[in-house]
Coordinates of C-alpha atoms in Angstrom, one line a residue:
M1 CA -0.1 0.1 -0.2
F2 CA 1.4 3.6 -0.9
C3 CA 0.2 6.7 0.8
S4 CA 0.1 9.9 -0.9
C5 CA -0.8 13.3 0.0
L6 CA -1.8 14.1 -3.6
G7 CA -5.4 13.5 -3.8
K8 CA -7.1 11.3 -6.0
Q9 CA -5.4 9.6 -8.6
A10 CA -6.2 7.9 -11.8
P11 CA -5.9 4.2 -12.2
Y12 CA -2.4 3.0 -13.7
S13 CA -2.9 3.3 -17.6
E14 CA -1.0 0.9 -20.1
N15 CA -0.4 4.3 -21.9
D16 CA 2.1 5.3 -19.1
S17 CA 4.5 2.4 -20.0
Q18 CA 7.9 3.0 -21.4
E19 CA 11.2 0.8 -21.7
D20 CA 13.7 0.8 -19.3
P21 CA 13.7 4.7 -18.7
S22 CA 16.1 4.1 -15.5
E23 CA 19.4 2.8 -16.4
G24 CA 21.2 1.0 -13.9
F25 CA 18.3 -0.1 -12.0
G26 CA 17.4 -3.3 -14.1
P27 CA 15.3 -3.7 -17.1
S28 CA 11.7 -2.8 -16.4
K29 CA 8.6 -2.2 -18.8
L30 CA 6.8 0.4 -16.7
G31 CA 9.6 2.2 -15.4
V32 CA 10.0 0.5 -12.2
R33 CA 10.3 -3.5 -11.6
T34 CA 6.7 -4.8 -11.7
T35 CA 5.0 -8.7 -12.3
V36 CA 5.6 -7.6 -16.1
D37 CA 9.2 -7.7 -16.1
E38 CA 11.1 -11.5 -16.2
P39 CA 13.3 -12.5 -13.1
L40 CA 16.7 -11.5 -13.3
S41 CA 19.2 -14.1 -13.0
A42 CA 21.7 -14.1 -10.1
S43 CA 24.5 -12.9 -12.4
Q44 CA 22.3 -10.1 -13.5
A45 CA 20.8 -9.2 -10.2
I46 CA 24.6 -8.9 -8.7
E47 CA 25.4 -6.7 -11.4
V48 CA 22.6 -4.3 -10.8
L49 CA 23.5 -4.1 -7.0
Q50 CA 26.9 -3.3 -7.5
A51 CA 26.1 -0.6 -10.3
G52 CA 23.7 0.8 -7.4
N53 CA 26.5 0.9 -4.9
R54 CA 29.0 2.5 -7.2
R55 CA 26.7 5.3 -7.7
F56 CA 26.2 5.5 -3.6
V57 CA 30.3 5.3 -3.1
Q58 CA 30.5 8.1 -6.0
G59 CA 27.7 10.2 -4.8
D60 CA 25.8 9.7 -7.9
A61 CA 22.8 8.4 -6.5
K62 CA 19.6 8.2 -9.1
A63 CA 17.0 6.9 -7.0
G64 CA 15.5 9.6 -5.5
G65 CA 13.0 10.6 -8.1
F66 CA 9.8 8.1 -7.8
D67 CA 6.8 9.8 -9.6
Q68 CA 3.0 9.0 -9.2
R69 CA 3.4 6.8 -12.5
A70 CA 5.6 4.6 -10.6
R71 CA 3.8 4.3 -7.4
R72 CA 0.8 3.5 -9.6
A73 CA 2.6 0.9 -11.4
L74 CA 3.8 -0.9 -8.4
A75 CA 0.6 -0.8 -6.6
S76 CA -1.4 -2.1 -9.4
R77 CA 1.3 -4.3 -10.8
G78 CA 2.8 -5.9 -7.9
Q79 CA 6.6 -6.2 -7.3
R80 CA 9.6 -8.2 -9.1
P81 CA 12.9 -7.2 -7.2
V82 CA 15.9 -7.8 -8.5
A83 CA 17.1 -9.3 -5.6
T84 CA 16.4 -10.5 -1.8
V85 CA 18.9 -8.4 0.3
I86 CA 19.2 -9.8 4.4
G87 CA 21.1 -6.8 6.2
C88 CA 21.4 -5.8 9.5
A89 CA 19.1 -3.7 11.6
D90 CA 21.8 -1.1 12.4
S91 CA 20.6 2.3 11.7
R92 CA 23.5 3.3 9.7
C93 CA 23.1 0.6 7.0
P94 CA 19.8 1.4 4.8
V95 CA 20.2 -1.4 2.2
E96 CA 18.0 0.9 -0.2
Q97 CA 20.3 3.6 -0.2
L98 CA 23.4 1.5 -0.3
F99 CA 22.4 0.3 -3.6
D100 CA 20.7 3.4 -4.8
A101 CA 17.5 1.7 -5.2
R102 CA 14.0 2.6 -5.7
P103 CA 10.8 1.0 -4.4
G104 CA 10.2 -2.4 -5.8
D105 CA 14.0 -2.9 -6.8
I106 CA 15.0 -5.0 -3.7
F107 CA 13.6 -7.3 -1.5
V108 CA 14.9 -6.2 2.1
L109 CA 15.1 -8.2 5.3
R110 CA 16.8 -6.6 8.5
T111 CA 17.7 -8.2 11.3
A112 CA 20.4 -7.8 14.1
G113 CA 23.5 -9.1 13.1
N114 CA 21.9 -9.7 9.4
T115 CA 21.5 -13.8 10.4
C116 CA 18.9 -16.1 10.3
T117 CA 19.5 -18.0 13.5
H118 CA 16.7 -20.6 13.5
A119 CA 15.2 -22.4 10.5
E120 CA 11.6 -20.9 11.2
G121 CA 9.8 -17.5 11.9
S122 CA 9.4 -14.7 9.6
M123 CA 13.0 -14.3 8.3
V124 CA 13.0 -17.4 6.8
G125 CA 9.4 -17.4 5.9
S126 CA 10.1 -14.1 3.8
V127 CA 13.0 -15.6 2.0
E128 CA 11.2 -18.5 0.9
Y129 CA 8.4 -16.2 -0.3
S130 CA 10.6 -14.0 -2.1
V131 CA 12.1 -17.3 -3.8
A132 CA 9.0 -18.8 -4.5
V133 CA 6.4 -16.0 -5.2
L134 CA 8.5 -13.0 -6.2
E135 CA 11.3 -15.3 -8.1
T136 CA 14.4 -13.5 -7.1
K137 CA 17.3 -15.4 -8.0
M138 CA 19.9 -13.8 -5.7
I139 CA 20.0 -13.9 -2.1
L140 CA 22.7 -11.1 -0.9
V141 CA 23.7 -11.6 2.9
L142 CA 25.1 -8.0 3.7
G143 CA 27.4 -7.4 6.7
H144 CA 29.1 -4.5 8.3
T145 CA 31.9 -3.3 10.2
G146 CA 31.4 -2.4 13.9
C147 CA 28.0 -4.6 14.1
G148 CA 27.1 -4.4 17.7
A149 CA 25.4 -7.8 17.6
I150 CA 28.2 -9.8 16.0
M151 CA 30.7 -8.2 18.5
G152 CA 28.4 -8.8 21.3
A153 CA 28.2 -12.6 20.4
T154 CA 31.8 -12.8 19.3
K155 CA 32.6 -11.4 23.2
L156 CA 30.1 -13.9 24.3
F157 CA 32.0 -16.6 22.8
L158 CA 35.3 -15.5 24.1
E159 CA 33.9 -15.4 27.9
R160 CA 32.6 -19.1 27.5
S161 CA 35.9 -20.3 26.1
A162 CA 37.8 -18.8 29.0
Q163 CA 34.9 -19.8 31.4
K164 CA 34.0 -16.2 32.3
Y165 CA 30.4 -16.7 31.4
I166 CA 29.7 -19.1 33.7
E167 CA 31.2 -17.6 36.5
A168 CA 29.4 -14.2 35.9
T169 CA 26.1 -16.3 35.5
C170 CA 26.6 -17.6 39.0
Q171 CA 27.4 -14.3 40.4
K172 CA 24.6 -12.9 39.4
D173 CA 22.6 -15.6 39.9
A174 CA 23.4 -15.1 43.6
Q175 CA 22.7 -11.4 44.0
E176 CA 19.1 -12.1 42.7
T177 CA 16.3 -11.7 44.8
T178 CA 12.8 -13.4 44.2
D179 CA 11.4 -10.1 45.4
Q180 CA 11.4 -7.7 42.2
S181 CA 9.0 -5.1 41.2
T182 CA 7.0 -5.2 37.7
E183 CA 9.6 -2.9 36.4
G184 CA 12.3 -4.9 37.4
S185 CA 11.0 -7.9 35.8
E186 CA 10.3 -6.0 32.4
S187 CA 14.0 -4.6 32.9
D188 CA 15.2 -8.3 33.4
K189 CA 13.0 -10.0 30.4
S190 CA 14.7 -7.4 28.0
R191 CA 18.0 -8.1 29.2
S192 CA 16.9 -12.1 28.9
T193 CA 15.8 -11.4 25.0
L194 CA 19.1 -9.8 24.2
L195 CA 21.2 -12.6 25.7
G196 CA 19.4 -15.1 23.8
L197 CA 19.8 -13.2 20.5
L198 CA 23.6 -13.2 21.4
D199 CA 23.2 -16.5 22.8
A200 CA 21.8 -17.9 19.2
L201 CA 24.7 -15.6 17.4
V202 CA 27.6 -17.6 19.1
P203 CA 28.0 -20.2 16.7
V204 CA 28.4 -17.4 14.2
A205 CA 31.1 -15.9 16.1
E206 CA 32.6 -19.4 16.3
Q207 CA 32.5 -20.1 12.9
A208 CA 34.1 -16.6 11.9
C209 CA 37.1 -17.3 14.4
V210 CA 37.9 -21.0 12.9
S211 CA 37.9 -19.4 9.4
L212 CA 39.8 -16.3 10.3
E213 CA 42.3 -19.2 12.0
R214 CA 42.3 -21.0 8.9
A215 CA 42.8 -18.2 6.4
A216 CA 46.0 -16.9 8.6
A217 CA 47.6 -20.4 8.3
L218 CA 47.1 -20.5 4.8
R219 CA 48.8 -16.9 4.3
R220 CA 51.8 -18.0 6.4
S221 CA 52.2 -21.2 4.6
Q222 CA 52.5 -19.3 1.4
R223 CA 54.8 -17.0 2.7
T224 CA 56.8 -20.1 3.7
P225 CA 59.9 -20.5 1.2

């Protein structure tokens, strides 16, 4: 659904169509990606994303213009995004802007740490929808530097490795009392939810640690005469 303050608009007409007027956003018969367009292959999709990211980096973004005709086309003809992108919920990493994309160009899913930690729920279901219904051929997982979720999970992983996590948990349990206010209970619940998220990301940090160690060993072996 699209909101507008422009009053009642005329329905979309075939006379409004035009062939690929926005170079760099992927082929579109109506000026925006809709179901009348064919799905792009994975290689085509990555080219579109790379081109958009280059425009963003160079300060030459073109996605600002989005007129009534484009909104009507998306509302009446549905969406055919070029790719599905799983990004981090970090407010500094807006996926559409990073790829200089318009509404309808990318099917975006965002969560802390840009991960699907369980094979269930809305994230995985949304990915399945994008593949089965929207026919996206490219699923891109977009990470970023300084990710708080990954850093928190890495810290938790390291603490567990050194047995500090168990000691800290025992000390915390010993200090807790059963007489807690409602406000305190809600605060503990929030902390438990965050801890649960970080706990689920620990295997990601562990895998990254193993991969980095292997990469470092490979580099050392290549330097050995």
